[in-house]
Short mmCIF file of C-alpha atoms in Angstrom, two decimals:
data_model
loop_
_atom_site.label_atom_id
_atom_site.label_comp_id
_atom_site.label_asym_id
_atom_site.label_seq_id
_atom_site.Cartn_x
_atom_site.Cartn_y
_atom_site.Cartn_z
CA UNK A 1 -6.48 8.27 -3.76
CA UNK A 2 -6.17 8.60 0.16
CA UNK A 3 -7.89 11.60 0.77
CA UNK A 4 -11.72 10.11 1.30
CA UNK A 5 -10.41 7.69 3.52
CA UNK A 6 -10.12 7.99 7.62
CA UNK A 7 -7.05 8.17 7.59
CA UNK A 8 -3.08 8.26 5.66
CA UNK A 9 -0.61 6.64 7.29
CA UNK A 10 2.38 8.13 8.71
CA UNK A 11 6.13 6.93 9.08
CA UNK A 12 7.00 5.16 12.10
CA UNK A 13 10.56 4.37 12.10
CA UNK A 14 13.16 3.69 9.17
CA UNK A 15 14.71 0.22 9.46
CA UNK A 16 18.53 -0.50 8.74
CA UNK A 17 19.61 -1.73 5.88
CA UNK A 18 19.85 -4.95 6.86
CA UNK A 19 16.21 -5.25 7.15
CA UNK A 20 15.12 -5.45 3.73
CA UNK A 21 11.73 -7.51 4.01
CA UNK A 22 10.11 -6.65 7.44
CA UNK A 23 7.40 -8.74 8.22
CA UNK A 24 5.61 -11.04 11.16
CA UNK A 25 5.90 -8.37 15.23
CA UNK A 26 5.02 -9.65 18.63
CA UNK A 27 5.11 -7.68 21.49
CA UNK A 28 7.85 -9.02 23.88
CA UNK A 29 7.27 -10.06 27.41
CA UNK A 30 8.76 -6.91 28.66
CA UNK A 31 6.87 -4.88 26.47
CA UNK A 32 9.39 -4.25 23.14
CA UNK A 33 8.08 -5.01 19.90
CA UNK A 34 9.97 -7.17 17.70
CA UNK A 35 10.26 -7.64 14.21
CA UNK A 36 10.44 -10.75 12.18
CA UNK A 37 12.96 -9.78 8.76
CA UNK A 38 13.29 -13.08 6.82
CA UNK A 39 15.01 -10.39 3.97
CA UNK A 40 13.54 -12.49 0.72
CA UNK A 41 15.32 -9.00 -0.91
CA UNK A 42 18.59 -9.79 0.01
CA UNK A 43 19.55 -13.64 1.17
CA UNK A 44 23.17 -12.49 1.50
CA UNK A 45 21.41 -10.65 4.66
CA UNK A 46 20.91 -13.15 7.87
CA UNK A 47 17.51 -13.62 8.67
CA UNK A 48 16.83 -11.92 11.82
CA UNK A 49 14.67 -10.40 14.80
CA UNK A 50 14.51 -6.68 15.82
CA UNK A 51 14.08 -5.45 18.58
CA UNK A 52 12.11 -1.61 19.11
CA UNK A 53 11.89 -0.55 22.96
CA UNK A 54 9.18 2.07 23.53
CA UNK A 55 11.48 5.05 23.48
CA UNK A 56 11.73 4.28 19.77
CA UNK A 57 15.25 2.67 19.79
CA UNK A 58 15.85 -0.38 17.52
CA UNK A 59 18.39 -2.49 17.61
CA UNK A 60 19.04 -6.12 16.34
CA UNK A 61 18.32 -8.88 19.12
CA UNK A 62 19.66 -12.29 16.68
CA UNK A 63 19.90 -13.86 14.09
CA UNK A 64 17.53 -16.68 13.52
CA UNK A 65 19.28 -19.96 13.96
CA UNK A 66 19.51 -21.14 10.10
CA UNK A 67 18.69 -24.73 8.31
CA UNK A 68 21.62 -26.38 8.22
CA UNK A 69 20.61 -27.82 4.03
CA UNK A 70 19.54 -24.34 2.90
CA UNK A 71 21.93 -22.34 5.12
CA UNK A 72 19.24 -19.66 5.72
CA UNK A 73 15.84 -18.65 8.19
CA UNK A 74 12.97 -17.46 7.03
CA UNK A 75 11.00 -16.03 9.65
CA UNK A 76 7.42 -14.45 9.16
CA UNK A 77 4.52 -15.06 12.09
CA UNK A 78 5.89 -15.27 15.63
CA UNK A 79 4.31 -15.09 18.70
CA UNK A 80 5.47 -15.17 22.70
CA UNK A 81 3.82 -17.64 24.81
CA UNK A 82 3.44 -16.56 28.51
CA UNK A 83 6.62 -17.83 29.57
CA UNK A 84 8.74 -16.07 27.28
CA UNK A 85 9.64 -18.39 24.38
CA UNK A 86 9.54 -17.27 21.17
CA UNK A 87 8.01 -19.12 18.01
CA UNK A 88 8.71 -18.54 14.41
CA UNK A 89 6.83 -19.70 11.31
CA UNK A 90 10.27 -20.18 9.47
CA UNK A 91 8.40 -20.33 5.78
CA UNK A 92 11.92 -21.88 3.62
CA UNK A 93 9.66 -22.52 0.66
CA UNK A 94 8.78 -18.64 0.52
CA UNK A 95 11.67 -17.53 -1.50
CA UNK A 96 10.59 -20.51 -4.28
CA UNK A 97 14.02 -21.69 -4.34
CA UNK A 98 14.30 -25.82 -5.08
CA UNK A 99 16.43 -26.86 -2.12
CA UNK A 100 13.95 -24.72 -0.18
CA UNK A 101 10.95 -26.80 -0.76
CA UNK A 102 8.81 -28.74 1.82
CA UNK A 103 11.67 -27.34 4.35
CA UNK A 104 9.29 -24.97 6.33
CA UNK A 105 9.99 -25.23 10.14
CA UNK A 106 8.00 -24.28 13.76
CA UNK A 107 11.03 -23.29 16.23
CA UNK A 108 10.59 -22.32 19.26
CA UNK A 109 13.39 -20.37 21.14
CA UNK A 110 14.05 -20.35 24.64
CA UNK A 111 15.97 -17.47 26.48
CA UNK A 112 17.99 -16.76 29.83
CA UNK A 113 17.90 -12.69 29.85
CA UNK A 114 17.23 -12.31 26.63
CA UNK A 115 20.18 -14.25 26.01
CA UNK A 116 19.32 -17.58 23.18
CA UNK A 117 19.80 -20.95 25.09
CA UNK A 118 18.23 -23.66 22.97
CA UNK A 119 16.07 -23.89 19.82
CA UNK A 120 13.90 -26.35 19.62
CA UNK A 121 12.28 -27.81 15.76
CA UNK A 122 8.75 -28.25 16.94
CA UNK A 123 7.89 -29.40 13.60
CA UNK A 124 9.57 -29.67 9.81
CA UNK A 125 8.92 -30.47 6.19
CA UNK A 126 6.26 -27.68 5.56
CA UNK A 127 5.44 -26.25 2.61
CA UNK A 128 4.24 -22.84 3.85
CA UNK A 129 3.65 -21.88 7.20
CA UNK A 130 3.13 -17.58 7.63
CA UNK A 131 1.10 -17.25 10.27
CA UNK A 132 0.93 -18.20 13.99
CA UNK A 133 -1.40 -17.76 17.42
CA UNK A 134 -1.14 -19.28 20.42
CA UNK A 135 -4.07 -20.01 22.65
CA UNK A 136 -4.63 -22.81 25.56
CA UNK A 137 -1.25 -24.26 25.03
CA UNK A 138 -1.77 -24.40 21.36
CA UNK A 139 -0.01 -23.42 18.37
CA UNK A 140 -2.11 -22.15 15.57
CA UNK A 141 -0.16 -22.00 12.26
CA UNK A 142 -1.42 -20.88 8.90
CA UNK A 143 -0.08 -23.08 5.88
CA UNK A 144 -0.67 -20.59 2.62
CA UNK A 145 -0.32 -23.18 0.22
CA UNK A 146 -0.80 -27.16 0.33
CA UNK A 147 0.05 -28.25 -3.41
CA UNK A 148 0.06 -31.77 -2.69
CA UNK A 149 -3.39 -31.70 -1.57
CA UNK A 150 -5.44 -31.54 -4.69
CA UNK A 151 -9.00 -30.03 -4.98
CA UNK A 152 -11.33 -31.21 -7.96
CA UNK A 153 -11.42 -27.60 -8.99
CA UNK A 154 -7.51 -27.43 -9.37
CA UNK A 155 -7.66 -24.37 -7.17
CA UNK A 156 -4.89 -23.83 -4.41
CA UNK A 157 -5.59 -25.73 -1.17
CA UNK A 158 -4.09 -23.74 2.14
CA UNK A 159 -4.88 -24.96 5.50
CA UNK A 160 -4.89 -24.46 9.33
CA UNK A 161 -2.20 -26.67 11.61
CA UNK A 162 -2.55 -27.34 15.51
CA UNK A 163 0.69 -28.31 17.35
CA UNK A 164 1.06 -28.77 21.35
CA UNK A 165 3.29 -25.99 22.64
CA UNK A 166 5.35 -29.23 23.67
CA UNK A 167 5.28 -30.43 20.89
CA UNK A 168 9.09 -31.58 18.96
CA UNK A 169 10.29 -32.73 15.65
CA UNK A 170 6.52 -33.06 14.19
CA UNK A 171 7.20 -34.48 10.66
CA UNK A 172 4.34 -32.78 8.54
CA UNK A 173 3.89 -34.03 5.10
CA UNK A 174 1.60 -31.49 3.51
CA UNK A 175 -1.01 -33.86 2.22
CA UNK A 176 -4.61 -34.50 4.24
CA UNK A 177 -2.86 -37.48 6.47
CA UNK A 178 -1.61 -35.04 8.93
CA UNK A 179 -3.17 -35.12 11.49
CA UNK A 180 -1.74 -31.55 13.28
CA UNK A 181 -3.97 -30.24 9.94
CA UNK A 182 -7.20 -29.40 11.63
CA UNK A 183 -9.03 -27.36 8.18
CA UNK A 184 -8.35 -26.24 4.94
CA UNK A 185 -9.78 -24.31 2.47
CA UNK A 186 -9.82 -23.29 -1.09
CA UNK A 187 -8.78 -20.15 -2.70
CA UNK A 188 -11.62 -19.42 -5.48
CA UNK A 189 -10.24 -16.45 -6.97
CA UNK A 190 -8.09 -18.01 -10.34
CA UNK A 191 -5.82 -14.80 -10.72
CA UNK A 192 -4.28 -14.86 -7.06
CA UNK A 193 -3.85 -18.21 -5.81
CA UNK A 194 -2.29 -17.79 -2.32
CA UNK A 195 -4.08 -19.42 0.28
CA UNK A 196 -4.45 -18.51 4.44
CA UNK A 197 -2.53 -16.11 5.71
CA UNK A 198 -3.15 -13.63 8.56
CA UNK A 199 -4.49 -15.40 11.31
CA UNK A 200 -6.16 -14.21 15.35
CA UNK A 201 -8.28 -15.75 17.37
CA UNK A 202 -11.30 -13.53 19.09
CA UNK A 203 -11.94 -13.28 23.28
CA UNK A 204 -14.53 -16.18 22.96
CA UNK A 205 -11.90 -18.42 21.05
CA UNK A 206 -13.02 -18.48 18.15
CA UNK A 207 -11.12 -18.20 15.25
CA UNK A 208 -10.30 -15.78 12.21
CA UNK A 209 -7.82 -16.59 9.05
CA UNK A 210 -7.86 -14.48 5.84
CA UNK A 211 -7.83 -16.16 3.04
CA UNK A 212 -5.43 -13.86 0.71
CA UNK A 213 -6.39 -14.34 -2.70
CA UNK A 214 -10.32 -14.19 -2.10
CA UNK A 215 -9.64 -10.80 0.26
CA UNK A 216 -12.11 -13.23 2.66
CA UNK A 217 -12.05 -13.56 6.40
CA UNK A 218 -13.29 -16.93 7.67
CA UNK A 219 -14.72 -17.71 10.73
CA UNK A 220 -13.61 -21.06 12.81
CA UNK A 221 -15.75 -22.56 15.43
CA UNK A 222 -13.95 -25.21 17.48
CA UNK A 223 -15.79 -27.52 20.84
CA UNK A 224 -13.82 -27.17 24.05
CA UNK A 225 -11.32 -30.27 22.54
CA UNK A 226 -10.17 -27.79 19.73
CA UNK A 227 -12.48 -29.89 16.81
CA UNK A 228 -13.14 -27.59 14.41
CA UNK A 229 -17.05 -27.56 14.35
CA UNK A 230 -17.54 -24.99 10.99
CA UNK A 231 -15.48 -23.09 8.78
CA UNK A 232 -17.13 -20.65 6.75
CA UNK A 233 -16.50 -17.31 5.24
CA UNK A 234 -17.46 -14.01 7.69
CA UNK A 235 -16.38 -11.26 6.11
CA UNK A 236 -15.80 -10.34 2.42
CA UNK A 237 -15.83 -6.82 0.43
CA UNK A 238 -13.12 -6.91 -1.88
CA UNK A 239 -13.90 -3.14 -2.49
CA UNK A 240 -12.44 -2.85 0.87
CA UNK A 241 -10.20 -5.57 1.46
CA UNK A 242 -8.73 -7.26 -1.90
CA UNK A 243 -6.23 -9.19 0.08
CA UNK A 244 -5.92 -10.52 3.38
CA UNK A 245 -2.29 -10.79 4.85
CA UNK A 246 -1.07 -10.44 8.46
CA UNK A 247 -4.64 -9.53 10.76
CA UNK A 248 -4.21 -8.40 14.71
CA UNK A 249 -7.00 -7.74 16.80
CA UNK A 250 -7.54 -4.66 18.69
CA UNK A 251 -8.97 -3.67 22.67
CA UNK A 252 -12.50 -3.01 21.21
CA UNK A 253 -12.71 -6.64 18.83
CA UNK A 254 -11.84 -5.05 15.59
CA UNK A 255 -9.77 -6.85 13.30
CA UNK A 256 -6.85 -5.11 10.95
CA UNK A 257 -6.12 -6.59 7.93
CA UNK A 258 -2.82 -5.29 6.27
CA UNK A 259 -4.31 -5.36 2.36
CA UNK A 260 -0.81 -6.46 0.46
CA UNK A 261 -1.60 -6.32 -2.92
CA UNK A 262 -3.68 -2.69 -2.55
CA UNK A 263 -1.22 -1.40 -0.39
CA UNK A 264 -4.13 -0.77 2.33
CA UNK A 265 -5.24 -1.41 5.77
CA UNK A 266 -8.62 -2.38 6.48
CA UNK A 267 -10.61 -2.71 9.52
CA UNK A 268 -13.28 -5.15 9.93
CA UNK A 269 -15.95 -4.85 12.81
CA UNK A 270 -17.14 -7.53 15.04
CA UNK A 271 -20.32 -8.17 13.00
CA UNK A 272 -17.90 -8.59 10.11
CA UNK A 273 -18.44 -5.26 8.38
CA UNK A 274 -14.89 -3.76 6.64
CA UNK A 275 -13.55 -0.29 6.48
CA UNK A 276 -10.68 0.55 4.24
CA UNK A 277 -9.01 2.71 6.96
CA UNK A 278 -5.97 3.80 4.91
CA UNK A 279 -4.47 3.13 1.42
CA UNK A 280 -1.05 4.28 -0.51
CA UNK A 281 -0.31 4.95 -4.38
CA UNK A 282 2.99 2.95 -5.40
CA UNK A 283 5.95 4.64 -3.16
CA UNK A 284 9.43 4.49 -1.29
CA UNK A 285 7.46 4.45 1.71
CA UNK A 286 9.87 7.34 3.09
CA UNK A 287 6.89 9.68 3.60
CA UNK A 288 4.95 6.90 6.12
CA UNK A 289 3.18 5.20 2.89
CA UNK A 290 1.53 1.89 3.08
CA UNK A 291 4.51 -0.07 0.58
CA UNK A 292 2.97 -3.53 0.14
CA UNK A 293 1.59 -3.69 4.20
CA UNK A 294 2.54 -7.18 5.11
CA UNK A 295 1.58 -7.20 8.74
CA UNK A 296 -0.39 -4.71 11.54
CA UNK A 297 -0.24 -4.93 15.18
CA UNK A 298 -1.27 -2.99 17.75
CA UNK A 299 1.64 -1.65 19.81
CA UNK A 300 1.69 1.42 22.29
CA UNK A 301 -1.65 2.60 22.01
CA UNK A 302 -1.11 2.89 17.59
CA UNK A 303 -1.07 0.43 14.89
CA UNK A 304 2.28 0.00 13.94
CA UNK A 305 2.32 -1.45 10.11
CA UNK A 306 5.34 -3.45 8.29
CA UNK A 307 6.22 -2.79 4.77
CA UNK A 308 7.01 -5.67 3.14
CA UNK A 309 7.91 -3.76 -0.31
CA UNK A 310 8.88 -7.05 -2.32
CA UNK A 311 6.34 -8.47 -4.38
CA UNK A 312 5.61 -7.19 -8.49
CA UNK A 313 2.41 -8.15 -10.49
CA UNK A 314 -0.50 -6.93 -12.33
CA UNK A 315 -2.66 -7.29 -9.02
CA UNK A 316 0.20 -5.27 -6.96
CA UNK A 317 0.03 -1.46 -6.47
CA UNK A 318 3.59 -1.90 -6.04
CA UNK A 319 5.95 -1.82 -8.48
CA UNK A 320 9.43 -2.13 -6.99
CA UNK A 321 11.24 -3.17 -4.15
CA UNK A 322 13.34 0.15 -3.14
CA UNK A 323 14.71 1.80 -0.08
CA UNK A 324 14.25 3.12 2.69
CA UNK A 325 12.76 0.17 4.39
CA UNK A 326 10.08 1.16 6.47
CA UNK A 327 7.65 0.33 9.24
CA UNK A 328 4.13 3.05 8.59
CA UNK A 329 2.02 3.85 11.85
CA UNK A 330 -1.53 4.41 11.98
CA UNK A 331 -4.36 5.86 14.89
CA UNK A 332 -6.64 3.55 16.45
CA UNK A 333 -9.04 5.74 15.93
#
């Protein structure tokens, strides 16, 4: 199944077993990558970030401060801003439990030598948030599903949400009155309804959200006040890109797409052309294989790759969640 493609993926690193569901990486300040693990396999596991230093150690670094009502994190997207601070999409709803719902939180957490001295709820009450970018000041957060907000077609509404960096204790209530919700969109394809996902923004600020269920990449425009000026889809070959989960952006402008439900990557070109770059059959992932990609990012001159390994369905290549748990590595080239 590999074997016309550039490229099979190799293994990168095992992960403990207390990192059953790796997910959302940002490269740390001082150059580490770390690894979001909100462990949907295992909720008896704390929720919390890695840390791999670039001799290939790995270590845990916390454990993300929990919701006091659920008693659990949920991290996926995070992201570094330039002083340091780490945010977290901390996406409650995710696991579909009841006491979970509408409890999806933006934290931001502030360090003294890499030591945790205050978290701070920028905002709370969302349904979905997965993915985040920061840019100008900005937070850009992905919202993969926005139930309350109905479309005429009864097809899943997922949007795009703009905070201040400043921002603290935004209530957000899901529907088309917030006004931190700066787009949305709707996910046409009927058999996977899951909404915006990965998300990046190019060097000339525009930018780029995948649209999971359609395997679509769309394109936004904003004017210098961050209005979004168009929306529309830019890329789209679900021969080579069925679905779009966590994207990152690499040197030359190409975007990665980890492809969850094909357990692929794909790379799409700056004129908006994709490449299936590598794809797995259903595995352990012990060998390197792709097992249910759930996020790229480009890391030490490779393209490090987090196996998510969770999700079952007639649309999913994988079958099982099973150990080891595993972060895959690919060439840039």
């Amino acid at each position: 199944m590999a074997e016309s493609l550039p490229q099979e993926s190799e293994l990168f690193m095992k992960l403990p077993d207390y990192c059953p569901t790796p997910d959302g990486m940002a490269i740390a300040p001082n150059g580490d990558l770390i690894l979001a693990c909100p462990n949907f396999a295992d909720i008896t596991q704390p929720a919390c970030l890695m840390r791999i230093t670039k001799d290939g150690k790995i270590s845990k670094w916390l454990d993300v401060p929990v919701l006091e009502e659920t008693g659990w994190a949920s991290p996926m997207g995070i992201a570094f801003n330039e002083e340091g601070d780490l945010f977290i999409c901390d996406n409650q709803g995710w696991s579909g439990a009841e006491k979970a719902k509408n409890k999806g939180r933006i934290l931001r957490l502030k360090f003294d030598n890499d030591r945790l001295v205050e978290t701070i709820t920028v905002a709370s009450g969302m349904e979905h948030p997965n993915g985040i970018r920061i840019r100008n000041g900005k937070l850009y957060v992905t919202q993969s599903s926005l139930s309350q907000i109905k479309d005429p077609s009864g097809l899943l509404v997922s949007g795009v949400y703009c905070f201040d960096m400043n921002d603290r204790d935004i209530v957000v209530t899901n529907t088309s009155e917030d006004k931190n919700l700066i787009t949305a969109v709707v996910t046409q394809n009927p058999e996977v309804q899951y909404g915006l996902d990965g998300i990046v923004f190019d060097e000339a600020g525009d930018l780029y959200v995948g649209n999971f269920g359609d395997g679509a990449i769309h394109r936004i425009k904003m004017d210098a006040e961050g209005k979004v000026l168009s929306n529309d889809v830019w890329a789209q070959d679900t021969t080579q890109l069925r679905t779009t989960d966590g994207m990152c952006m690499d040197d030359k402008g190409n975007i990665w797409v980890a492809d969850f439900s094909a357990n692929a990557v794909a790379r799409v070109d700056k004129e908006g052309n994709i490449q299936r770059i590598a794809q797995s059959p259903d595995s352990d992932g012990s060998k390197g294989e792709l097992d249910q990609p759930g996020e790229p990012i480009m890391w030490n001159g490779q393209m490090i790759v987090s196996c998510f390994d969770l999700v079952t369905g007639p649309d999913k290549v994988n079958t099982k969640h099973d150990k080891p748990f595993t972060l895959a590595k690919l060439a840039l080239e």
